[in-house]
Amino acid sequence: MSNTNQAQLFEILATVAETDVSKVSPEIELTDLGLSSIDVTEVMFEIEEAFLVEFPDQEDITQRFDGLKTVDDLLTIVNTLVSEKEGG
Amino acid sequence: MRIVVTGLGTICATSNNHKAFLQSLQSGHCGINETTLFDVQDFRTKTSGEVKNYQPSDYFDSKQLSTLDRFAQFAIISAREAVQDGQLTITSDNATRIAVIHGTGVGGQVTQDYSYHRLYSEGNHKLHPFTVPKLMPSAAASQISMDLGIQGPVFGSVSACASASHAIALGMMFLQSGQVDVALVGGAEAPITPGCVRAWEAMRVISQDVCRPFSKDRRGMVLGEGAGTLVLETLSHAQARNAPIRAEYLGWGMCADAGSLLKPDVNGAARAMKTALEQAKLQPKQLQYVNAHGTGTPQNDPTETQAIRQVFGSHADHLAVSSTKSMLGHTLGASGALEAIATTLAIQHNFAPPTVGYLGLDPQCDLDYVPNTARSLEIDYAMSNSFAFGGLNVALVFSKYKI
């Protein structure tokens, strides 16, 4: 499941960051992909659309999820949201 | 050429006329409540700054009402009050020497939202014949001119959350051009519709409860609705007709960031303020009060604080700075007008309106925000700021009127 989520998330990040998906890795920081806070809002929208989940709060993701820096941090959140949805 | 403010009109979340508005600013009354205009059960955002106890039929007959979106209703109500407050009589002799410049962020949102619902959701292909003239952003300006018989330059001004402030700035230019003697300037907005609220939710800048500008634990802005109109005129014209003079209007500054679509810019905000002070021929230390843009978002408030520090230097620590959006919500294209009127009232009645809902210090926002309670303050000079999405900045400067 996670691997599918990862591939889909990488595609979203690459599209919003206008970069090749090969540039996206778990370790890379979102800002190093060139993503601004506005871009991250767009990423959240694309995640909600693709995974049919909803981020629990209106706040900026970087505030809500303290310590979110890397692609892997974001993937953890996506996996949590997806498993919560499937669990619920 | 000296320009003065001679009439005020407001309708907003706290009050339905400017005298009640003054009282609400002095008492720190918050007009943000649970939304009643539509069912918010499925919405994350359940609060807004709605106009209260509003019956359109108290103001309009059914024929006129059928041509008016909610935002234009508010615009007319505020304009009628401003003209009455300014004791301005409009006749065929002076009608062409009066301008109306009225801002809005989105225009006839109620008409647009419910028309599209009918079309796309209900599959009803027949829309009301007044759909277009009700939703056009210039409808407010046109409707004010028709309601009051004003025949000079009339148009809308559109710059998102700075729309009304641009209108107020343009009013000064029109008066100084000599083409008009009086300008009705302001803004109106009625954005509390399901579609509009959803669109704002998507930007993740909306608070789930109230609006706490500059405070720790602030969670964003809250949408509000309403309108404000000011009667501006040349001093000589005001004196010739013995008009009541509320304040003097000294200048404006406007500029664009040409940067981020959404993220505010310290230098752009500061540049608008500096330009306004230059035009007003004032030193920063002469001001006592700034009505901040103060949206309550994590991004705006530290940026505006830094910009105020950049412009005012050490005097920033001696300024009262407050955001009336904490009480009214963010009325978008009307906000600049309601805030310029709040600033005018603050000057006239010697008090600083409060920033309500303030919970405590955010280290990034370290000015005196007049937390929670209004304060007596002798104000000779004050500024009102508006910073819009798209990087559009306006600052306006007013002063006590002295002969």
GROMACS .gro file of N, CA and C in nm, chain A residues 37-38 41 44-45 48 54-60 63, chain B residues 44-45 201-206 208 219 260 262-263 298:
model
   84
   37SER      N    1   0.516   2.780   0.035
   37SER     CA    2   0.400   2.745   0.118
   37SER      C    3   0.272   2.741   0.034
   38ILE      N    4   0.266   2.826  -0.068
   38ILE     CA    5   0.150   2.823  -0.158
   38ILE      C    6   0.148   2.691  -0.235
   41THR      N    7   0.013   2.416  -0.027
   41THR     CA    8  -0.134   2.416  -0.024
   41THR      C    9  -0.190   2.344  -0.146
   44MET      N   10  -0.144   1.976  -0.102
   44MET     CA   11  -0.247   1.921  -0.013
   44MET      C   12  -0.376   1.895  -0.090
   45PHE      N   13  -0.411   1.990  -0.176
   45PHE     CA   14  -0.533   1.974  -0.257
   45PHE      C   15  -0.520   1.852  -0.347
   48GLU      N   16  -0.554   1.537  -0.148
   48GLU     CA   17  -0.694   1.512  -0.112
   48GLU      C   18  -0.772   1.455  -0.230
   54GLU      N   19  -0.898   1.384   0.358
   54GLU     CA   20  -0.913   1.525   0.389
   54GLU      C   21  -0.816   1.561   0.501
   55PHE      N   22  -0.737   1.662   0.478
   55PHE     CA   23  -0.651   1.709   0.587
   55PHE      C   24  -0.740   1.764   0.698
   56PRO      N   25  -0.708   1.732   0.821
   56PRO     CA   26  -0.803   1.757   0.929
   56PRO      C   27  -0.817   1.904   0.967
   57ASP      N   28  -0.735   1.990   0.916
   57ASP     CA   29  -0.739   2.127   0.963
   57ASP      C   30  -0.713   2.221   0.848
   58GLN      N   31  -0.757   2.344   0.866
   58GLN     CA   32  -0.739   2.444   0.761
   58GLN      C   33  -0.600   2.505   0.763
   59GLU      N   34  -0.530   2.479   0.870
   59GLU     CA   35  -0.405   2.550   0.884
   59GLU      C   36  -0.302   2.503   0.783
   60ASP      N   37  -0.204   2.588   0.766
   60ASP     CA   38  -0.094   2.554   0.680
   60ASP      C   39  -0.030   2.425   0.730
   63GLN      N   40   0.248   2.412   0.978
   63GLN     CA   41   0.219   2.445   1.117
   63GLN      C   42   0.148   2.329   1.185
  132ARG      N   43  -1.638   2.300   0.718
  132ARG     CA   44  -1.539   2.316   0.826
  132ARG      C   45  -1.554   2.454   0.889
  133THR      N   46  -1.581   2.552   0.803
  133THR     CA   47  -1.592   2.690   0.848
  133THR      C   48  -1.737   2.719   0.884
  289GLU      N   49  -1.201   2.826   0.201
  289GLU     CA   50  -1.153   2.711   0.280
  289GLU      C   51  -1.036   2.644   0.210
  290ALA      N   52  -1.043   2.634   0.078
  290ALA     CA   53  -0.940   2.563   0.002
  290ALA      C   54  -0.804   2.628   0.014
  291MET      N   55  -0.803   2.758   0.044
  291MET     CA   56  -0.673   2.826   0.058
  291MET      C   57  -0.611   2.804   0.194
  292ARG      N   58  -0.689   2.745   0.285
  292ARG     CA   59  -0.639   2.714   0.419
  292ARG      C   60  -0.590   2.839   0.493
  293VAL      N   61  -0.669   2.944   0.481
  293VAL     CA   62  -0.636   3.066   0.555
  293VAL      C   63  -0.751   3.107   0.647
  294ILE      N   64  -0.853   3.021   0.658
  294ILE     CA   65  -0.972   3.058   0.735
  294ILE      C   66  -0.966   2.994   0.875
  296GLN      N   67  -1.126   2.854   1.224
  296GLN     CA   68  -1.245   2.773   1.252
  296GLN      C   69  -1.340   2.841   1.350
  307ARG      N   70  -0.551   3.166   1.412
  307ARG     CA   71  -0.575   3.056   1.319
  307ARG      C   72  -0.621   3.102   1.182
  348SER      N   73   0.485   3.749  -0.504
  348SER     CA   74   0.399   3.633  -0.482
  348SER      C   75   0.252   3.668  -0.501
  350LEU      N   76   0.010   3.525  -0.331
  350LEU     CA   77  -0.060   3.519  -0.203
  350LEU      C   78   0.022   3.567  -0.084
  351LYS      N   79   0.154   3.552  -0.092
  351LYS     CA   80   0.237   3.582   0.025
  351LYS      C   81   0.266   3.731   0.033
  386PRO      N   82  -0.143   3.349   0.977
  386PRO     CA   83  -0.005   3.337   1.022
  386PRO      C   84   0.090   3.423   0.939
   0.00000   0.00000   0.00000
